[in-house]
JSON list of C-alpha atoms in Angstrom, two decimals:
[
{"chain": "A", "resi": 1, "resn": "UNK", "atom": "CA", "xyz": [-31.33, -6.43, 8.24]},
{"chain": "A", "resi": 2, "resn": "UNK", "atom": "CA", "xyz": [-32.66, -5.73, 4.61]},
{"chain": "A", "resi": 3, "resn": "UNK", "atom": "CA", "xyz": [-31.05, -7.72, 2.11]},
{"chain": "A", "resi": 4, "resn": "UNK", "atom": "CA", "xyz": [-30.81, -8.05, -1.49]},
{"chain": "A", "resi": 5, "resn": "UNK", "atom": "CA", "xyz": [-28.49, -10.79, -3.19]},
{"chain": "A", "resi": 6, "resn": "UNK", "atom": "CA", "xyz": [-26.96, -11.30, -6.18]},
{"chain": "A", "resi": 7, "resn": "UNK", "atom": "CA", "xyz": [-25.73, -14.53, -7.52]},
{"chain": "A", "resi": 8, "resn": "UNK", "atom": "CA", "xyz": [-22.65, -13.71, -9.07]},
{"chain": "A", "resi": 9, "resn": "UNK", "atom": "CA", "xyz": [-19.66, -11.58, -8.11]},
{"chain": "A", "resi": 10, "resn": "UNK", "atom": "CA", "xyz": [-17.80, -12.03, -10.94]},
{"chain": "A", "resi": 11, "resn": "UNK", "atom": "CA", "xyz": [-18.72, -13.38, -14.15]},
{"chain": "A", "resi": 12, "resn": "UNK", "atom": "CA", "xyz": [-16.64, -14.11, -17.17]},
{"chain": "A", "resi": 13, "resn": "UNK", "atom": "CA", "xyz": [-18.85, -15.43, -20.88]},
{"chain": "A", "resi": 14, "resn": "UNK", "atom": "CA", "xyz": [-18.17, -15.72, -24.23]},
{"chain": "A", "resi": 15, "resn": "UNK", "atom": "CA", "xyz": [-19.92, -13.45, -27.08]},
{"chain": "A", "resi": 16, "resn": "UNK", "atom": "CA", "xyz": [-23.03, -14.97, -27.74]},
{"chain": "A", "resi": 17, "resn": "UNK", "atom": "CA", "xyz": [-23.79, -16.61, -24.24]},
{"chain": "A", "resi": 18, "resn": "UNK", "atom": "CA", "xyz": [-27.12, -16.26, -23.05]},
{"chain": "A", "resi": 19, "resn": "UNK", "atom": "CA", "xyz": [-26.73, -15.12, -19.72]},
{"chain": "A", "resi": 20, "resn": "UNK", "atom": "CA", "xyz": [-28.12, -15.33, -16.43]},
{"chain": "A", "resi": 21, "resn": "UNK", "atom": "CA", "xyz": [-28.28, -12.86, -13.85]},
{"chain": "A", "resi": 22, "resn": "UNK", "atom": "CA", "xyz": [-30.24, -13.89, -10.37]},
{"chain": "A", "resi": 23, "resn": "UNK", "atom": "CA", "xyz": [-31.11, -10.95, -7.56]},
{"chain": "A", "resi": 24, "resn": "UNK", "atom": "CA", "xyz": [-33.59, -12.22, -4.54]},
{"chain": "A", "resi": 25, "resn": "UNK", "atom": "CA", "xyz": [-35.00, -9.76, -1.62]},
{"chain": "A", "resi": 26, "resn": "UNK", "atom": "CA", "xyz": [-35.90, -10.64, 1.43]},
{"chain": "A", "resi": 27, "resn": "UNK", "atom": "CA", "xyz": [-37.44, -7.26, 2.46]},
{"chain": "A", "resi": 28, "resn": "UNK", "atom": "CA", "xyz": [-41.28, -8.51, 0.46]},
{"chain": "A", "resi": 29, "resn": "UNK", "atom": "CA", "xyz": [-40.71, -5.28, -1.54]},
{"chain": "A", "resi": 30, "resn": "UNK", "atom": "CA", "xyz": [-43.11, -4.26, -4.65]},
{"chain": "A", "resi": 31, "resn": "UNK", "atom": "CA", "xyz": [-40.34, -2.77, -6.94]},
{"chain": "A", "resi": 32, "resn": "UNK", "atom": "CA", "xyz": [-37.38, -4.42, -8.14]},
{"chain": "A", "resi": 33, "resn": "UNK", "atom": "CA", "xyz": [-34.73, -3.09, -10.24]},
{"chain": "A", "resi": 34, "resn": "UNK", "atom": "CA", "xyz": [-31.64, -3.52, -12.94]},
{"chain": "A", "resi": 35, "resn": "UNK", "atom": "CA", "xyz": [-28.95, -1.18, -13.39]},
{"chain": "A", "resi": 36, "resn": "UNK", "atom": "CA", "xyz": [-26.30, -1.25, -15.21]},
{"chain": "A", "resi": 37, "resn": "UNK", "atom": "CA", "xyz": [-22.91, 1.19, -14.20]},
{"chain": "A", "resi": 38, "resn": "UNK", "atom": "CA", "xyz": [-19.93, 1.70, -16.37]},
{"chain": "A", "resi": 39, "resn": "UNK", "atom": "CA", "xyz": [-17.13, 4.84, -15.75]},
{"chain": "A", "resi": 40, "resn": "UNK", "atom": "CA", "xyz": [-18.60, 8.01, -16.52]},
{"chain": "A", "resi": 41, "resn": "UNK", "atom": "CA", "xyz": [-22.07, 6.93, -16.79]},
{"chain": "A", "resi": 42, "resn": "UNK", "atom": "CA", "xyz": [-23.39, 6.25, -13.92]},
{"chain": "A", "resi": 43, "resn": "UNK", "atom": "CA", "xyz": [-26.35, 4.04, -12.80]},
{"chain": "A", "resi": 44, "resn": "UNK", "atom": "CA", "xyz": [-28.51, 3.12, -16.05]},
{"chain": "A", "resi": 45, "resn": "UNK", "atom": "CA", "xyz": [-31.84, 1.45, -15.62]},
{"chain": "A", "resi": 46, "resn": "UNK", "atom": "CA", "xyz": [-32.39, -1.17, -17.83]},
{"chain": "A", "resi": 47, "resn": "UNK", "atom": "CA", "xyz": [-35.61, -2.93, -16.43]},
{"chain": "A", "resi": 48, "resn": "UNK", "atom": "CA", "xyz": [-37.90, -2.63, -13.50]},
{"chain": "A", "resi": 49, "resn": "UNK", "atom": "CA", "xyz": [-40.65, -4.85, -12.11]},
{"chain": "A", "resi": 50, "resn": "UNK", "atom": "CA", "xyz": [-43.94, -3.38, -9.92]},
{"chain": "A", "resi": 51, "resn": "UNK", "atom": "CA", "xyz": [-45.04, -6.82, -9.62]},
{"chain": "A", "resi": 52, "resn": "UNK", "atom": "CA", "xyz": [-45.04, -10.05, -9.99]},
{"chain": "A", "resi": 53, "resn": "UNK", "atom": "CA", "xyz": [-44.92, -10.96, -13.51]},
{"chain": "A", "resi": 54, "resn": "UNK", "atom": "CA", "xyz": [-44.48, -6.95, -14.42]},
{"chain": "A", "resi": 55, "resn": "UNK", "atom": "CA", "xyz": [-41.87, -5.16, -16.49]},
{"chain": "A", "resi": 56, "resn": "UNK", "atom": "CA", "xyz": [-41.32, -2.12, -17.71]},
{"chain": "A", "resi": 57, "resn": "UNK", "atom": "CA", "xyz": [-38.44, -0.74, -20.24]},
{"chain": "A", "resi": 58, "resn": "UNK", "atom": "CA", "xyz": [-36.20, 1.11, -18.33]},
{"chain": "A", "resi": 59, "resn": "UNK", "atom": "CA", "xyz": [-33.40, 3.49, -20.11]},
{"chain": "A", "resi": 60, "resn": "UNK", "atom": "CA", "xyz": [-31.58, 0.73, -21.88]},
{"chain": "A", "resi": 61, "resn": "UNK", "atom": "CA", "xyz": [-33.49, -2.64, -22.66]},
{"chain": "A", "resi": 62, "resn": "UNK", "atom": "CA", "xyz": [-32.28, -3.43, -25.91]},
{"chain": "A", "resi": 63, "resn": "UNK", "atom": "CA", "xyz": [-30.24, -6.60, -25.20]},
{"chain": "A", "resi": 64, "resn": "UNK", "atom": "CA", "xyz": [-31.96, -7.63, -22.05]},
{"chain": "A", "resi": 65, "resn": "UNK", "atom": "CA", "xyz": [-34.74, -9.13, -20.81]},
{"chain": "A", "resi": 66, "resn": "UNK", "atom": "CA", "xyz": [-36.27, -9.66, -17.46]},
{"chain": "A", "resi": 67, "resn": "UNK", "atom": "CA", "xyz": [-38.20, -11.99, -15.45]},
{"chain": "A", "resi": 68, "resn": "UNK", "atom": "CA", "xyz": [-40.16, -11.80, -12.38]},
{"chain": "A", "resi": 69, "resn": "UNK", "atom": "CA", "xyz": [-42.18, -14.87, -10.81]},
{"chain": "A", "resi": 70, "resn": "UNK", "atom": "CA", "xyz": [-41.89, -14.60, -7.35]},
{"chain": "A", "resi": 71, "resn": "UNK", "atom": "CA", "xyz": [-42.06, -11.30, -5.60]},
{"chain": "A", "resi": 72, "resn": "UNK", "atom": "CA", "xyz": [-38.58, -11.94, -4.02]},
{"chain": "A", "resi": 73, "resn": "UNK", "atom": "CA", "xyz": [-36.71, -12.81, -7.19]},
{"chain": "A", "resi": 74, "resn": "UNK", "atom": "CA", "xyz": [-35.69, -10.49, -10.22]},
{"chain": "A", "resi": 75, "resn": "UNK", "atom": "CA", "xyz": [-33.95, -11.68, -13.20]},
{"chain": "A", "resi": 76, "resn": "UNK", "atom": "CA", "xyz": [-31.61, -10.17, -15.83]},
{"chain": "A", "resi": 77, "resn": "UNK", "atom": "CA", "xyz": [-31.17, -12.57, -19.30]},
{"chain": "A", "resi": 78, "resn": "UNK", "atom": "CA", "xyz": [-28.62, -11.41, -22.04]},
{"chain": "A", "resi": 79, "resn": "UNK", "atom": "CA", "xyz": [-30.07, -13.57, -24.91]},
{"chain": "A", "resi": 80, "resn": "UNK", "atom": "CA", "xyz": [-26.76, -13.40, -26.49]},
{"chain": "A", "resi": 81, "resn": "UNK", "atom": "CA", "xyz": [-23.85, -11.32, -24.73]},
{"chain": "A", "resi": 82, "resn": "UNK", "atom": "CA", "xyz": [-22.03, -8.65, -26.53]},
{"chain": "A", "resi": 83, "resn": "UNK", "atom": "CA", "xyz": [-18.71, -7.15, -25.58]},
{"chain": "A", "resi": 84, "resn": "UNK", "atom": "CA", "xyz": [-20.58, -4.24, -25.38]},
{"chain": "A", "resi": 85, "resn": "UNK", "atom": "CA", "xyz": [-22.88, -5.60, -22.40]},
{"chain": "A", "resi": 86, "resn": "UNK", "atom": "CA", "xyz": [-19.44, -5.56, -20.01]},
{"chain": "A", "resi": 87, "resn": "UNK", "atom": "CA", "xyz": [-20.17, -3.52, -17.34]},
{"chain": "A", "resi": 88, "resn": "UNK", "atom": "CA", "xyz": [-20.75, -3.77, -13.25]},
{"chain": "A", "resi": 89, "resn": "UNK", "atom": "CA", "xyz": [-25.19, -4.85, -13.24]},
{"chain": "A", "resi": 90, "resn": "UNK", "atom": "CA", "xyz": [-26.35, -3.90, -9.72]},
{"chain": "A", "resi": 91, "resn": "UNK", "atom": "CA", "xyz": [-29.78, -5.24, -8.47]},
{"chain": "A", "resi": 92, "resn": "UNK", "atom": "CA", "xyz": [-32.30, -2.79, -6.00]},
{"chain": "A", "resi": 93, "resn": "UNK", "atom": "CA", "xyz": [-35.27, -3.08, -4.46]},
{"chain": "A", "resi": 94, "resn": "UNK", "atom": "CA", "xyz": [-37.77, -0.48, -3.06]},
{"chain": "A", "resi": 95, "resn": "UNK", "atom": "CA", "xyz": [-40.67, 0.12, -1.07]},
{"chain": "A", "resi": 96, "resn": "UNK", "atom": "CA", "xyz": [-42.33, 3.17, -2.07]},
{"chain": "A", "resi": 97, "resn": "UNK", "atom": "CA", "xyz": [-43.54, 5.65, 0.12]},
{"chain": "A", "resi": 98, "resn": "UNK", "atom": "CA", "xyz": [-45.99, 7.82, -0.96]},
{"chain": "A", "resi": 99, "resn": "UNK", "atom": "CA", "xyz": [-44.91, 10.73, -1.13]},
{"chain": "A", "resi": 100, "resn": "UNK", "atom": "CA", "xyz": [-41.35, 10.77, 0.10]},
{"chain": "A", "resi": 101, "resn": "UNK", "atom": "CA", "xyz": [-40.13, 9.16, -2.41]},
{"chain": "A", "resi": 102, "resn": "UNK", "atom": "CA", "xyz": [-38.02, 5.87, -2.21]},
{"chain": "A", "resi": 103, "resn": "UNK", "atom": "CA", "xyz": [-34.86, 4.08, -1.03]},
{"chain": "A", "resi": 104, "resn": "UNK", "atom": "CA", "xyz": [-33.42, 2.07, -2.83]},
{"chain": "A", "resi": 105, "resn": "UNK", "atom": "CA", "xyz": [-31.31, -1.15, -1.17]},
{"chain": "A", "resi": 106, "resn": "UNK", "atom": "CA", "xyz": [-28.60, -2.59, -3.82]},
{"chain": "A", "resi": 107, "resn": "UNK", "atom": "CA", "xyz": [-27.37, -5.95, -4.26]},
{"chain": "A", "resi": 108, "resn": "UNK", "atom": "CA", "xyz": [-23.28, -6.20, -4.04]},
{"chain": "A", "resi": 109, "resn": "UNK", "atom": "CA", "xyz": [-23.13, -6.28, -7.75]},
{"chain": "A", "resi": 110, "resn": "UNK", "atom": "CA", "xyz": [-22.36, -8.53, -10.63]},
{"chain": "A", "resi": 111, "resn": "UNK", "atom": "CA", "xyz": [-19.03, -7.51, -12.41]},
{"chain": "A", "resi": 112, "resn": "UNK", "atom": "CA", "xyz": [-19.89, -9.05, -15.78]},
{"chain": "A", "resi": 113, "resn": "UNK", "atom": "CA", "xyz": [-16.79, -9.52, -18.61]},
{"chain": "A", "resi": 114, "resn": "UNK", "atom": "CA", "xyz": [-17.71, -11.00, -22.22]},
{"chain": "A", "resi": 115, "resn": "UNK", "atom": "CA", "xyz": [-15.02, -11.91, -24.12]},
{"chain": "B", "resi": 1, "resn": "UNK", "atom": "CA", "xyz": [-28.01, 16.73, -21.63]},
{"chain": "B", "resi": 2, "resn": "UNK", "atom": "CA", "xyz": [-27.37, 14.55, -18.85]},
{"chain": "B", "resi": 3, "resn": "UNK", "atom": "CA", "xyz": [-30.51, 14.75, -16.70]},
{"chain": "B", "resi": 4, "resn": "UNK", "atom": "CA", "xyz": [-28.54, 14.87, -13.52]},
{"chain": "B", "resi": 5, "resn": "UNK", "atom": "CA", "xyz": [-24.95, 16.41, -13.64]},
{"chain": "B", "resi": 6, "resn": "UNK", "atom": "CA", "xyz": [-22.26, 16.61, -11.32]},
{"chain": "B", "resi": 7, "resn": "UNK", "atom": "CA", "xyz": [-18.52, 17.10, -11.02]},
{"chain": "B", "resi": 8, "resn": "UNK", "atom": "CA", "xyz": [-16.75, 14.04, -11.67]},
{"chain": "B", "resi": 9, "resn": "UNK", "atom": "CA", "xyz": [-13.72, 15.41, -9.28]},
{"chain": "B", "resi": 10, "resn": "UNK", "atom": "CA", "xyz": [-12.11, 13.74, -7.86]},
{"chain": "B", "resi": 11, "resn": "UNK", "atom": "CA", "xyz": [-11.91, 16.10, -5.23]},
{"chain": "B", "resi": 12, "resn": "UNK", "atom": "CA", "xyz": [-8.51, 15.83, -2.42]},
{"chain": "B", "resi": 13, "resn": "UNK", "atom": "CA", "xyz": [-9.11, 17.14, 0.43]},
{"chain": "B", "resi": 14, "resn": "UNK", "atom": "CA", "xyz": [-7.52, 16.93, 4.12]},
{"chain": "B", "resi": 15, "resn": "UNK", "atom": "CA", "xyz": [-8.86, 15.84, 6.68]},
{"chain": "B", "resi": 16, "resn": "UNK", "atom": "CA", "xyz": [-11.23, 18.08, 8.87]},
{"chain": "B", "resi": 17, "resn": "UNK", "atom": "CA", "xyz": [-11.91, 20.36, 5.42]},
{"chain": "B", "resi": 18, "resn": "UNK", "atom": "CA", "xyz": [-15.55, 21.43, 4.43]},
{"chain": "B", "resi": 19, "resn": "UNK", "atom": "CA", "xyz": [-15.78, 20.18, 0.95]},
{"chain": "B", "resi": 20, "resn": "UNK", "atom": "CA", "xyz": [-19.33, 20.94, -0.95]},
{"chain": "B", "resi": 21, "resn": "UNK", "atom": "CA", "xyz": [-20.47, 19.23, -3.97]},
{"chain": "B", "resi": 22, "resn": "UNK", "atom": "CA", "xyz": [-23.10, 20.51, -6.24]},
{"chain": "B", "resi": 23, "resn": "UNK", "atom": "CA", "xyz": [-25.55, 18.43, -8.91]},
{"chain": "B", "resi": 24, "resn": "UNK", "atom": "CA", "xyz": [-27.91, 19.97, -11.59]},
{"chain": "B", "resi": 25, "resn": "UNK", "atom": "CA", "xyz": [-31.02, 18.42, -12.78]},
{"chain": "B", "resi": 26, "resn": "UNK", "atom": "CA", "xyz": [-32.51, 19.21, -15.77]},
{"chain": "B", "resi": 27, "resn": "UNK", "atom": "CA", "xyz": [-36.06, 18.15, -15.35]},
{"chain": "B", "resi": 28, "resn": "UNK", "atom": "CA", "xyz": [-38.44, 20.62, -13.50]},
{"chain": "B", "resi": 29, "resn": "UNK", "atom": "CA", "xyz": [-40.98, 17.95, -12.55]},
{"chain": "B", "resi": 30, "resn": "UNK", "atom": "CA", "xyz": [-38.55, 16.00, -10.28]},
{"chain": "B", "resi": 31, "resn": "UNK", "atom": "CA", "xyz": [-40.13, 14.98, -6.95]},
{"chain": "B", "resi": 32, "resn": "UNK", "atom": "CA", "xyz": [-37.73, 13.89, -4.89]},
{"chain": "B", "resi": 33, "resn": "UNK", "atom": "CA", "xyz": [-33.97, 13.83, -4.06]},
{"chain": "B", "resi": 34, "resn": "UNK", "atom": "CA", "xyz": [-31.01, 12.19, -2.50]},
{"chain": "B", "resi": 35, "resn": "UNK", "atom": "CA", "xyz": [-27.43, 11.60, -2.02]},
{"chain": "B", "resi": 36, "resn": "UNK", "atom": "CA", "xyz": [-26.29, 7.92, -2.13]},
{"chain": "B", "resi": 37, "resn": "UNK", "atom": "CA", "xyz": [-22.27, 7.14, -0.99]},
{"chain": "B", "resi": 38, "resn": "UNK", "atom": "CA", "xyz": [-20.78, 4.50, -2.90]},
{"chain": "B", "resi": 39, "resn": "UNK", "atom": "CA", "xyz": [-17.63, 2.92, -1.70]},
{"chain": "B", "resi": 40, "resn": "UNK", "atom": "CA", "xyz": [-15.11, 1.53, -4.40]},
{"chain": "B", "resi": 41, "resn": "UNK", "atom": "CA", "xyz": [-15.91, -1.60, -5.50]},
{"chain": "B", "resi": 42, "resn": "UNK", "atom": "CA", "xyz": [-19.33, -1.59, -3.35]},
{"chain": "B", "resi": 43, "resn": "UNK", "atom": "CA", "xyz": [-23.03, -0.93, -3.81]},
{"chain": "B", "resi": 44, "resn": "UNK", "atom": "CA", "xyz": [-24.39, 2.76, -3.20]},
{"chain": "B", "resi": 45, "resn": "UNK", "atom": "CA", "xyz": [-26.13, 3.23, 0.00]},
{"chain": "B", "resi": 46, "resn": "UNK", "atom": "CA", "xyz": [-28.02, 5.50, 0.48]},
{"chain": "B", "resi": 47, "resn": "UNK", "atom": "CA", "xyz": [-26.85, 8.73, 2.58]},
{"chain": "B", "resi": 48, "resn": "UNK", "atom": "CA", "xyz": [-29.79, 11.21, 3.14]},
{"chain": "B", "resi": 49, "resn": "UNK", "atom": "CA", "xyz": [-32.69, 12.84, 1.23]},
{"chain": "B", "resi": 50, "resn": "UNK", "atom": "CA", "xyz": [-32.57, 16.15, 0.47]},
{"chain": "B", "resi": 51, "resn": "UNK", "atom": "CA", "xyz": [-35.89, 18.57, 1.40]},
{"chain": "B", "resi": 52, "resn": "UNK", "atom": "CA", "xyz": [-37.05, 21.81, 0.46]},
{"chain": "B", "resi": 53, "resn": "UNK", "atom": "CA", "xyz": [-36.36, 23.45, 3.74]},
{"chain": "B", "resi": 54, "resn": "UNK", "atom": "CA", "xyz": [-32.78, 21.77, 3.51]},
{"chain": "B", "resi": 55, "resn": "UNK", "atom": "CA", "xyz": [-31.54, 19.24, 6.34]},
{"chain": "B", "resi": 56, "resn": "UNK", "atom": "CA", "xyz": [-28.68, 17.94, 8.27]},
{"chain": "B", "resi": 57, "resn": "UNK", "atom": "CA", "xyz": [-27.32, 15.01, 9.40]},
{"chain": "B", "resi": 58, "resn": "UNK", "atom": "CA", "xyz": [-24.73, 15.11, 11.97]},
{"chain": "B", "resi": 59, "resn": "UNK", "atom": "CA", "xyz": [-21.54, 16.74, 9.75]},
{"chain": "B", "resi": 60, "resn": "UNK", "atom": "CA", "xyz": [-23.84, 16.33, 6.35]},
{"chain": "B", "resi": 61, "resn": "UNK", "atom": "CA", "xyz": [-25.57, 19.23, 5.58]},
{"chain": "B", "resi": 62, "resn": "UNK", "atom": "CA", "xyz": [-28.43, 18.47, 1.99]},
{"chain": "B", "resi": 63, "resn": "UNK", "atom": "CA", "xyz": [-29.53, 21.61, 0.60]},
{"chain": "B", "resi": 64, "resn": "UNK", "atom": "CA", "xyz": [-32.27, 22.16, -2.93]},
{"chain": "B", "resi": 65, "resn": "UNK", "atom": "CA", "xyz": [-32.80, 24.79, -4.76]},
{"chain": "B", "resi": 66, "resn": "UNK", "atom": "CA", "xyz": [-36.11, 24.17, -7.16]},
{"chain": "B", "resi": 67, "resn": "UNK", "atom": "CA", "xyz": [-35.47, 27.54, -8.65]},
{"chain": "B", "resi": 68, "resn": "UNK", "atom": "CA", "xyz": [-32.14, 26.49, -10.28]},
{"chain": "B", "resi": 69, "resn": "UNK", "atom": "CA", "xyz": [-32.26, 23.53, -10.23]},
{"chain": "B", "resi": 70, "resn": "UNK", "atom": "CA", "xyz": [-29.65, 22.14, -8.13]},
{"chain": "B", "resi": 71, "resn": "UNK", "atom": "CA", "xyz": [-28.64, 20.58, -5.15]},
{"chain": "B", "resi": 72, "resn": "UNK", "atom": "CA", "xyz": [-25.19, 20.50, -2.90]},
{"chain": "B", "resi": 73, "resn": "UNK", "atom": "CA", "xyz": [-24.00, 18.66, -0.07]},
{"chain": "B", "resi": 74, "resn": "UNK", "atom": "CA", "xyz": [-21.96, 19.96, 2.26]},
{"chain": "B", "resi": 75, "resn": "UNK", "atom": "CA", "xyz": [-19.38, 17.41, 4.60]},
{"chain": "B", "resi": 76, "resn": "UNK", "atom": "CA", "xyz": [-17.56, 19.36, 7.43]},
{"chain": "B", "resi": 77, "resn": "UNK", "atom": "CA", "xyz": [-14.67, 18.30, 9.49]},
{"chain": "B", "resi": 78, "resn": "UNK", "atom": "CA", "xyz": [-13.85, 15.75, 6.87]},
{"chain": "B", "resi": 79, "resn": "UNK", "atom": "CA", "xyz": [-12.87, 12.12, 7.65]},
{"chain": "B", "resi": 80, "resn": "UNK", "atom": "CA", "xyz": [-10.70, 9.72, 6.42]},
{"chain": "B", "resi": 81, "resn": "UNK", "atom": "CA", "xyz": [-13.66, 7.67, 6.05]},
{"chain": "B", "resi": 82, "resn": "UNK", "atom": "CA", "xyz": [-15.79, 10.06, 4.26]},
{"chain": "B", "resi": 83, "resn": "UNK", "atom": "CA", "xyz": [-13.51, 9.10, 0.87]},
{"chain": "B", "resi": 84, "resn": "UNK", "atom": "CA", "xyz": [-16.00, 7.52, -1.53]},
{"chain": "B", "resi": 85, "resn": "UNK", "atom": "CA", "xyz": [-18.35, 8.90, -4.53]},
{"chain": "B", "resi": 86, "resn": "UNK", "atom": "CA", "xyz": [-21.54, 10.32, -3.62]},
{"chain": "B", "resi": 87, "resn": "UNK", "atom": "CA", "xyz": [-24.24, 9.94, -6.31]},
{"chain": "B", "resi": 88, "resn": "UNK", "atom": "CA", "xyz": [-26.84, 12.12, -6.68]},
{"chain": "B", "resi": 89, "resn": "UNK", "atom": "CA", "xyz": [-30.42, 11.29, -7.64]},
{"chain": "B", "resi": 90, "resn": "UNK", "atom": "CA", "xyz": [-33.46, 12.38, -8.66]},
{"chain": "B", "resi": 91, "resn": "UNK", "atom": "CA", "xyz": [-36.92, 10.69, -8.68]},
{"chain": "B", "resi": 92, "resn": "UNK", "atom": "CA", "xyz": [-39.78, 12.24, -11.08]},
{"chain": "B", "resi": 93, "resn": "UNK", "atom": "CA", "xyz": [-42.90, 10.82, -12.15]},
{"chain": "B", "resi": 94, "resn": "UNK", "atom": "CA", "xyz": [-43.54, 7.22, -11.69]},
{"chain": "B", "resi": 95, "resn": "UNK", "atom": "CA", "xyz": [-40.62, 4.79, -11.24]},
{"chain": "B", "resi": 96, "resn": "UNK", "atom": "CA", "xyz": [-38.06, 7.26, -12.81]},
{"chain": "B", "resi": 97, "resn": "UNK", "atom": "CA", "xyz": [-34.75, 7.29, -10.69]},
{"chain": "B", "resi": 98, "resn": "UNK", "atom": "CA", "xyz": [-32.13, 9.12, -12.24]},
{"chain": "B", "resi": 99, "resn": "UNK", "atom": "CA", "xyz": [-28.47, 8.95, -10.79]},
{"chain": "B", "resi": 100, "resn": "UNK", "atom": "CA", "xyz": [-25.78, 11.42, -11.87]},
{"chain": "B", "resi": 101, "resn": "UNK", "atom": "CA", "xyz": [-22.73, 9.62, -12.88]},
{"chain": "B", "resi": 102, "resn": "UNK", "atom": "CA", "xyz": [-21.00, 10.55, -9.14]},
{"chain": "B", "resi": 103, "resn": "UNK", "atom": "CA", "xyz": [-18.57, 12.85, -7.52]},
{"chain": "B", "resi": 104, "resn": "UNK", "atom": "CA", "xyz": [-15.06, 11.22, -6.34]},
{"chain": "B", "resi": 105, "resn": "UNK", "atom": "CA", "xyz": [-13.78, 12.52, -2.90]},
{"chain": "B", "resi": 106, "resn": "UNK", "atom": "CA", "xyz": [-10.34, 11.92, -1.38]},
{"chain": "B", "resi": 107, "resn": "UNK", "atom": "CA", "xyz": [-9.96, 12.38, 2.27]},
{"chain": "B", "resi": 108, "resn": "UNK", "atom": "CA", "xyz": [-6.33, 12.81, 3.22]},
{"chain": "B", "resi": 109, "resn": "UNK", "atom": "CA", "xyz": [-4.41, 12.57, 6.37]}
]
């Protein structure tokens, strides 16, 4: 069954934490992904990855960065956490299909609080 | 603007109602769409993809229209399990996936 994990349920840091935010795939898909949900708003993207060592600026980047060494693995840093930055970040992976567009699989989510 | 808009709800309905929810999308090149379901507290999964010609799945009807610029989704003989929010999504050019902000549904006994 496809899988994509995230490291963290719940997460709880103090303004000005650099943070950590871990997602691995097991499916060996191209194109990983970091969203960002909060009430109201729906799914944001902040960064995406084609490929190893890829990136591209999603909707919202200021504040993050990303990291991608290994196909399977997609990180999300917060160089310095804001209360602003609370929100539910959900991992996704994809395998696009020419033409069909893609499907997306999600992580379970990070709930992330900074205090 | 949002780029994708729907009705926040939530919508309460009993159970074995039809219940239709519509989304607008504001950008004509859009290539692709979709519903996603997304249980509280859970990630969204996807729950079909919506064609020109329109398409059904079992009690879950997908319709677009390119013309306006909108798509609906249509759930008969509601279940109890069929409560959740159902995003819809866009994909244009390139990478861009673009989720309206979700419609809440209550199934009721």
């Amino acid at each position: 069954d496809v899988k994509v994990t995230q490291s963290s349920r719940y997460l709880v840091k103090r303004t000005g934490e650099k943070v950590f935010l871990e997602c691995v795939q097991d499916m060996d898909h191209e194109n990983m992904f970091w969203y960002r949900q909060d009430p109201g708003l729906g799914l944001r993207l902040i960064y995406f990855s084609y490929d190893v060592k890829m990136k591209e600026k999603g909707d919202i980047p200021e504040g993050y960065s990303v990291s991608r060494e290994k196909k399977e693995r997609f990180s999300l840093i917060l160089e310095s956490a804001s209360t602003n930055q609370t929100s539910m970040y959900l991992c996704a992976s994809s395998l696009l299909q020419a033409g069909t567009g893609e499907k997306l699989f999600f992580g379970s989510g990070t709930q992330l609080s900074v205090l | 603007r949002k780029e994708v808009e729907q009705d926040p709800g939530p919508f309460n309905v009993p159970e074995g109602a039809t219940v239709a929810f519509n989304c607008t999308y504001s950008n004509s090149a859009s290539q692709s769409f979709f519903w996603y379901r997304q249980d509280c507290r859970k990630e969204p999964k996807l729950l079909m993809s919506v064609y020109s010609s329109g398409n059904e799945d079992g009690r879950f009807t997908a319709q677009l229209n390119r013309a306006s610029q909108y798509i609906s989704l249509l759930i008969r003989d509601s279940k109890l399990s069929d409560s959740a929010t159902y995003l819809c999504v866009t994909l244009g050019g390139g990478f861009k996936t673009i989720f309206g902000a979700g419609t809440r549904l209550f199934v009721k006994a």
